[in-house]
Structures are given as structure tokens and as C-alpha cells.
Short mmCIF file of C-alpha atoms in Angstrom, two decimals:
data_model
loop_
_atom_site.label_atom_id
_atom_site.label_comp_id
_atom_site.label_asym_id
_atom_site.label_seq_id
_atom_site.Cartn_x
_atom_site.Cartn_y
_atom_site.Cartn_z
CA MET A 1313 -17.17 -29.93 -26.22
CA LYS A 1314 -15.18 -32.35 -26.79
CA LYS A 1315 -11.95 -29.44 -26.80
CA LEU A 1316 -13.78 -27.95 -22.93
CA ILE A 1317 -13.63 -32.10 -21.84
CA LEU A 1318 -9.82 -31.74 -23.19
CA SER A 1319 -8.63 -29.45 -21.86
CA LEU A 1320 -10.56 -29.82 -18.42
CA LEU A 1321 -8.45 -33.34 -18.77
CA LEU A 1322 -5.54 -31.56 -19.32
CA MET A 1323 -5.40 -29.63 -16.32
CA ILE A 1324 -5.78 -31.93 -14.13
CA LEU A 1325 -2.97 -34.57 -15.32
CA VAL A 1326 -1.04 -31.05 -15.38
CA THR A 1327 -2.02 -30.33 -11.89
CA GLY A 1328 -1.48 -34.23 -10.14
CA ALA A 1329 1.98 -33.78 -11.78
CA TYR A 1330 3.02 -31.02 -10.30
CA GLY A 1331 1.72 -32.25 -7.32
CA GLN A 1332 3.88 -35.32 -7.24
CA ILE A 1333 6.68 -33.04 -7.45
CA SER A 1334 5.78 -30.71 -4.35
CA ARG A 1335 5.84 -34.20 -2.25
CA SER A 1336 9.14 -36.04 -3.99
CA SER A 1337 10.75 -32.78 -3.27
CA HIS A 1338 9.55 -32.02 0.26
CA ASN A 1339 9.52 -36.06 1.15
CA ASP A 1340 14.43 -34.58 0.42
CA TRP A 1341 14.16 -33.36 4.24
CA TYR A 1342 12.31 -33.73 6.87
CA ARG A 1343 11.11 -31.52 10.56
CA ASN A 1344 12.06 -33.39 13.48
CA GLU A 1345 15.52 -35.59 13.78
CA LEU A 1346 16.87 -36.67 17.27
CA PHE A 1347 20.64 -37.13 17.69
CA ILE A 1348 24.02 -36.76 20.13
CA GLU A 1349 27.05 -35.46 20.72
CA PRO A 1350 29.48 -38.87 20.75
CA ALA A 1351 32.13 -36.93 22.53
CA ARG A 1352 29.90 -35.81 26.05
CA PHE A 1353 30.89 -39.95 26.43
CA PHE A 1354 34.39 -39.49 27.08
CA GLU A 1355 34.07 -36.45 30.09
CA GLY A 1356 30.80 -39.09 31.21
CA THR A 1357 28.05 -37.33 30.39
CA PHE A 1358 25.03 -38.46 28.21
CA ALA A 1359 23.64 -35.80 25.70
CA ILE A 1360 20.74 -36.61 23.11
CA GLY A 1361 18.90 -33.33 21.72
CA TYR A 1362 15.60 -32.69 18.88
CA GLN A 1363 15.65 -30.19 16.77
CA ARG A 1364 12.69 -29.00 15.00
CA ASN A 1365 13.87 -27.26 10.85
CA PHE A 1366 12.29 -24.80 9.07
CA TYR A 1367 12.53 -23.26 5.84
CA ASN A 1368 14.64 -20.84 6.91
CA SER A 1369 15.58 -21.76 10.16
CA ALA A 1370 16.28 -24.55 13.39
CA ILE A 1371 15.13 -25.17 16.85
CA SER A 1372 17.83 -27.41 18.79
CA LEU A 1373 17.27 -28.22 22.39
CA MET A 1374 20.22 -30.66 24.31
CA PRO A 1375 19.31 -32.29 27.57
CA SER A 1376 22.02 -34.57 28.92
CA ILE A 1377 22.88 -36.11 32.40
CA THR A 1378 26.18 -36.28 34.32
CA LEU A 1379 27.32 -39.74 35.56
CA MET A 1380 30.84 -39.37 36.26
CA GLY A 1381 33.59 -40.96 38.42
CA GLU A 1382 37.24 -40.55 38.62
CA SER A 1383 38.29 -40.15 35.35
CA ILE A 1384 41.76 -39.78 33.53
CA PHE A 1385 39.57 -37.74 30.71
CA ARG A 1386 39.82 -34.47 33.00
CA ASN A 1387 42.06 -32.19 35.69
CA GLU A 1388 42.11 -33.93 39.31
CA ASP A 1389 42.94 -33.39 42.71
CA SER A 1390 42.76 -35.56 46.08
CA PHE A 1391 39.54 -33.94 47.19
CA TYR A 1392 38.17 -35.45 43.97
CA SER A 1393 35.70 -38.18 44.13
CA GLU A 1394 33.15 -38.15 41.98
CA MET A 1395 29.97 -35.82 40.18
CA GLU A 1396 26.56 -36.06 38.61
CA GLY A 1397 24.76 -34.00 37.35
CA PHE A 1398 22.60 -32.08 34.06
CA GLY A 1399 22.09 -29.64 31.48
CA LEU A 1400 20.62 -28.25 28.86
CA GLU A 1401 21.55 -26.29 25.30
CA GLY A 1402 19.67 -24.33 23.21
CA ILE A 1403 20.70 -23.24 20.15
CA TYR A 1404 19.01 -21.46 17.22
CA LYS A 1405 20.04 -21.26 13.74
CA VAL A 1406 19.40 -19.44 11.13
CA TYR A 1407 19.68 -21.03 7.61
CA PHE A 1408 22.18 -19.51 4.78
CA ALA A 1409 19.82 -21.16 1.84
CA ARG A 1410 16.20 -22.52 2.04
CA MET A 1411 15.63 -26.18 2.59
CA PRO A 1412 15.36 -28.34 1.61
CA ARG A 1413 19.43 -29.02 0.98
CA LYS A 1414 21.20 -31.79 1.91
CA ALA A 1415 24.18 -29.37 2.97
CA GLN A 1416 23.63 -26.41 5.49
CA VAL A 1417 25.25 -23.34 6.81
CA TYR A 1418 23.96 -21.70 9.56
CA LEU A 1419 24.85 -18.68 11.74
CA GLY A 1420 22.97 -18.72 15.52
CA PRO A 1421 22.81 -18.56 19.56
CA TYR A 1422 23.58 -20.86 22.04
CA VAL A 1423 22.27 -20.88 25.37
CA ALA A 1424 23.42 -23.36 28.38
CA TYR A 1425 22.84 -24.18 31.89
CA ARG A 1426 24.85 -26.63 33.71
CA TYR A 1427 24.59 -28.31 37.37
CA LEU A 1428 27.09 -30.11 38.81
CA LYS A 1429 27.42 -32.36 42.70
CA GLU A 1430 30.75 -32.49 42.96
CA LYS A 1431 30.90 -35.69 46.02
CA ASN A 1432 34.55 -34.19 47.75
CA ARG A 1433 36.58 -36.83 49.94
CA LEU A 1434 39.56 -35.12 52.37
CA PRO A 1435 43.12 -36.71 51.63
CA ASP A 1436 45.37 -38.18 55.12
CA TYR A 1437 47.04 -34.60 55.88
CA ILE A 1438 44.07 -33.07 56.87
CA ILE A 1439 43.61 -33.74 60.84
CA MET A 1440 40.14 -33.36 61.47
CA ASP A 1441 40.94 -31.36 64.93
CA ASP A 1442 42.19 -28.22 63.36
CA TYR A 1443 38.47 -27.87 61.47
CA PRO A 1444 35.41 -28.40 63.77
CA HIS A 1445 33.10 -26.99 60.89
CA LEU A 1446 33.20 -29.73 59.50
CA ASN A 1447 31.54 -33.59 59.77
CA PHE A 1448 34.11 -35.22 58.82
CA ASN A 1449 30.83 -38.11 59.22
CA SER A 1450 29.08 -36.71 56.35
CA ASP A 1451 28.98 -36.58 52.88
CA LEU A 1452 31.64 -33.16 51.62
CA ASN A 1453 30.21 -31.46 48.38
CA THR A 1454 30.40 -29.17 45.89
CA TYR A 1455 28.00 -27.77 43.93
CA TYR A 1456 28.76 -25.79 40.16
CA ASN A 1457 25.60 -23.94 38.05
CA THR A 1458 26.84 -22.76 35.34
CA ILE A 1459 25.70 -20.59 32.48
CA MET A 1460 27.41 -20.54 29.30
CA ALA A 1461 26.28 -18.27 26.13
CA GLY A 1462 27.61 -17.66 22.32
CA ILE A 1463 27.49 -17.59 18.55
CA LEU A 1464 27.87 -20.66 17.38
CA PHE A 1465 28.92 -21.20 12.54
CA GLY A 1466 28.30 -24.42 11.24
CA VAL A 1467 27.53 -26.97 8.94
CA HIS A 1468 24.59 -29.14 8.99
CA PHE A 1469 24.34 -32.00 6.72
CA MET A 1470 21.44 -34.25 6.09
CA TRP A 1471 21.45 -37.24 3.52
CA GLY A 1472 18.60 -39.34 3.86
CA ARG A 1473 17.69 -40.25 7.25
CA PHE A 1474 21.40 -39.53 9.04
CA THR A 1475 21.92 -35.95 9.98
CA LEU A 1476 25.01 -35.15 11.19
CA ASP A 1477 26.03 -31.50 12.09
CA ILE A 1478 29.27 -29.76 13.03
CA ASN A 1479 29.78 -26.02 14.40
CA VAL A 1480 32.54 -23.92 15.94
CA GLY A 1481 32.45 -20.78 17.71
CA GLY A 1482 32.35 -19.26 21.26
CA GLY A 1483 30.89 -17.24 24.57
CA ILE A 1484 30.54 -16.39 27.89
CA ARG A 1485 30.92 -18.86 30.78
CA TYR A 1486 30.06 -17.75 33.94
CA PRO A 1487 29.56 -20.68 36.64
CA SER A 1488 28.53 -20.10 40.86
CA VAL A 1489 29.99 -22.36 43.04
CA THR A 1490 29.52 -23.78 46.42
CA GLY A 1491 30.08 -25.41 49.03
CA PHE A 1492 33.34 -27.43 50.50
CA ARG A 1493 35.76 -25.54 47.93
CA GLU A 1494 33.93 -21.88 48.03
CA ASP A 1495 33.47 -21.90 52.10
CA ILE A 1496 36.88 -20.41 53.12
CA ARG A 1497 37.36 -21.56 56.63
CA ASN A 1498 38.55 -24.85 54.26
CA ASP A 1499 42.13 -23.69 54.01
CA PHE A 1500 43.33 -26.37 52.49
CA VAL A 1501 41.61 -26.66 49.09
CA SER A 1502 40.25 -24.10 46.16
CA VAL A 1503 38.23 -23.80 43.42
CA PRO A 1504 39.80 -25.76 40.17
CA THR A 1505 39.48 -22.15 38.35
CA GLY A 1506 41.78 -23.21 35.43
CA PHE A 1507 41.02 -23.30 31.71
CA GLY A 1508 39.13 -25.83 30.77
CA GLU A 1509 38.36 -27.04 34.11
CA PHE A 1510 34.78 -26.75 36.18
CA GLY A 1511 34.74 -22.94 38.27
CA TYR A 1512 37.13 -21.07 34.99
CA LYS A 1513 34.75 -18.00 34.84
CA GLY A 1514 35.46 -16.10 31.08
CA VAL A 1515 35.60 -16.45 27.39
CA VAL A 1516 35.65 -19.46 25.75
CA PRO A 1517 35.93 -21.79 22.03
CA LYS A 1518 33.04 -24.01 21.86
CA GLY A 1519 32.67 -26.55 18.76
CA ASN A 1520 30.14 -29.94 18.75
CA VAL A 1521 30.08 -32.67 16.00
CA THR A 1522 26.77 -34.46 16.54
CA LEU A 1523 24.98 -37.71 15.07
CA GLY A 1524 21.64 -38.59 14.19
CA VAL A 1525 18.24 -39.48 12.98
CA ALA A 1526 15.51 -37.95 10.81
CA PHE A 1527 11.46 -38.78 10.93
#
């Protein structure tokens, strides 16, 4: 009887110790993250995201809001005034190893949508009588609806509650442009279609650096 009681006590102690070890390993990583992309500040965009971590993958969603006046950080012309809009980006990350890990390599697809409204102005050299279809007393706007999709390769770091994510890759970019710049009657202006401009359509590189807090 004593041997049976002693055996039961030993089993309880071993089970308790295993449970402590298991719980401590889970405390080495967190399932949820909030993060920002600091580089977007330079284009007048505030982007804050949420990531849900699983053992072998993660899902990341990042909405953004753009409020941008005339800026030296992008190409401009004399018709540009200011911009406002919003966007949403989603990434599905497939981890190369099982969590928890402080440095996790991943590969995965991304999709993104961005809407921008550009307020346009008319330079002094435009003669109003030559363009009767324009209402010079109202705002002149160009609208950009852009869809993007591709593949990203990156590394996700988690040091306690601090996270850092770096990725690079590329994909396709397809904008739909309507409004002032697209109107063929406005033969004095065109859609900015140079590489890196809002009207560009084609294959583009992509990269993100985000800083976050896990919980």
C-alpha cells in the first residue's frame, strides 16, 4: 500500500513538472501582435496592423489611412494639390519551422487594395474659355483604385513582447484611374504612369519593415 501511494505521489510530481515546462515554453511566444510600418509615414500614410500567430503559419492584416499634402517625397506636377484615401493589405505567412522561435523564416502570398483621391488644381496658363466642360468653381479630382498581389519572403523576430518583421518580394500592380486626369477632353494633363507613381501598371517589387508589440 505504501509503495502504491508513493508511486502515485511520484506520478503527480512528474505530471506537475511536465505541466510547468509545457506552460513555460508557451510563454516564450505570443499569439497576437499589433504593429506599425514606420516608412509609410514619409508618404503621409498611417498603417497599423494585426497579426495572429499559429504554430506553422500566421495571418497579417494591415489597414491604412492616407492624408497627404504636397510632398518632396514623390513625383509631382503642377496639377497636384493633395491626397486622401485608405487601404488594406493581407499576408498569409507559412513558417519554415514550428513555433515558438525567436527568429522565424517565412514565405507567403499577399494581396492589397488601395483607394486614393487626388485633388487637382489648374495652373495659371490654362485658359478657362478653352475648356467649357470644366466647372472651375468646384473641386477637380482624380480617383485611383489599385489592386496588388504577389509573394513575399521574410524573417519575423520575436524577442519577448517586441517584434520585428522584414520581408521582400514582388508581384503585380493594377490601377484603375478615373476623373480629371483620365478625361480625354483634358488634353493638357495625363495620368502619372512612371515607375513608382500612382498610375503605374505592371510588375513591381515590394518590401516591408514593421515594428510591433506581442500579447
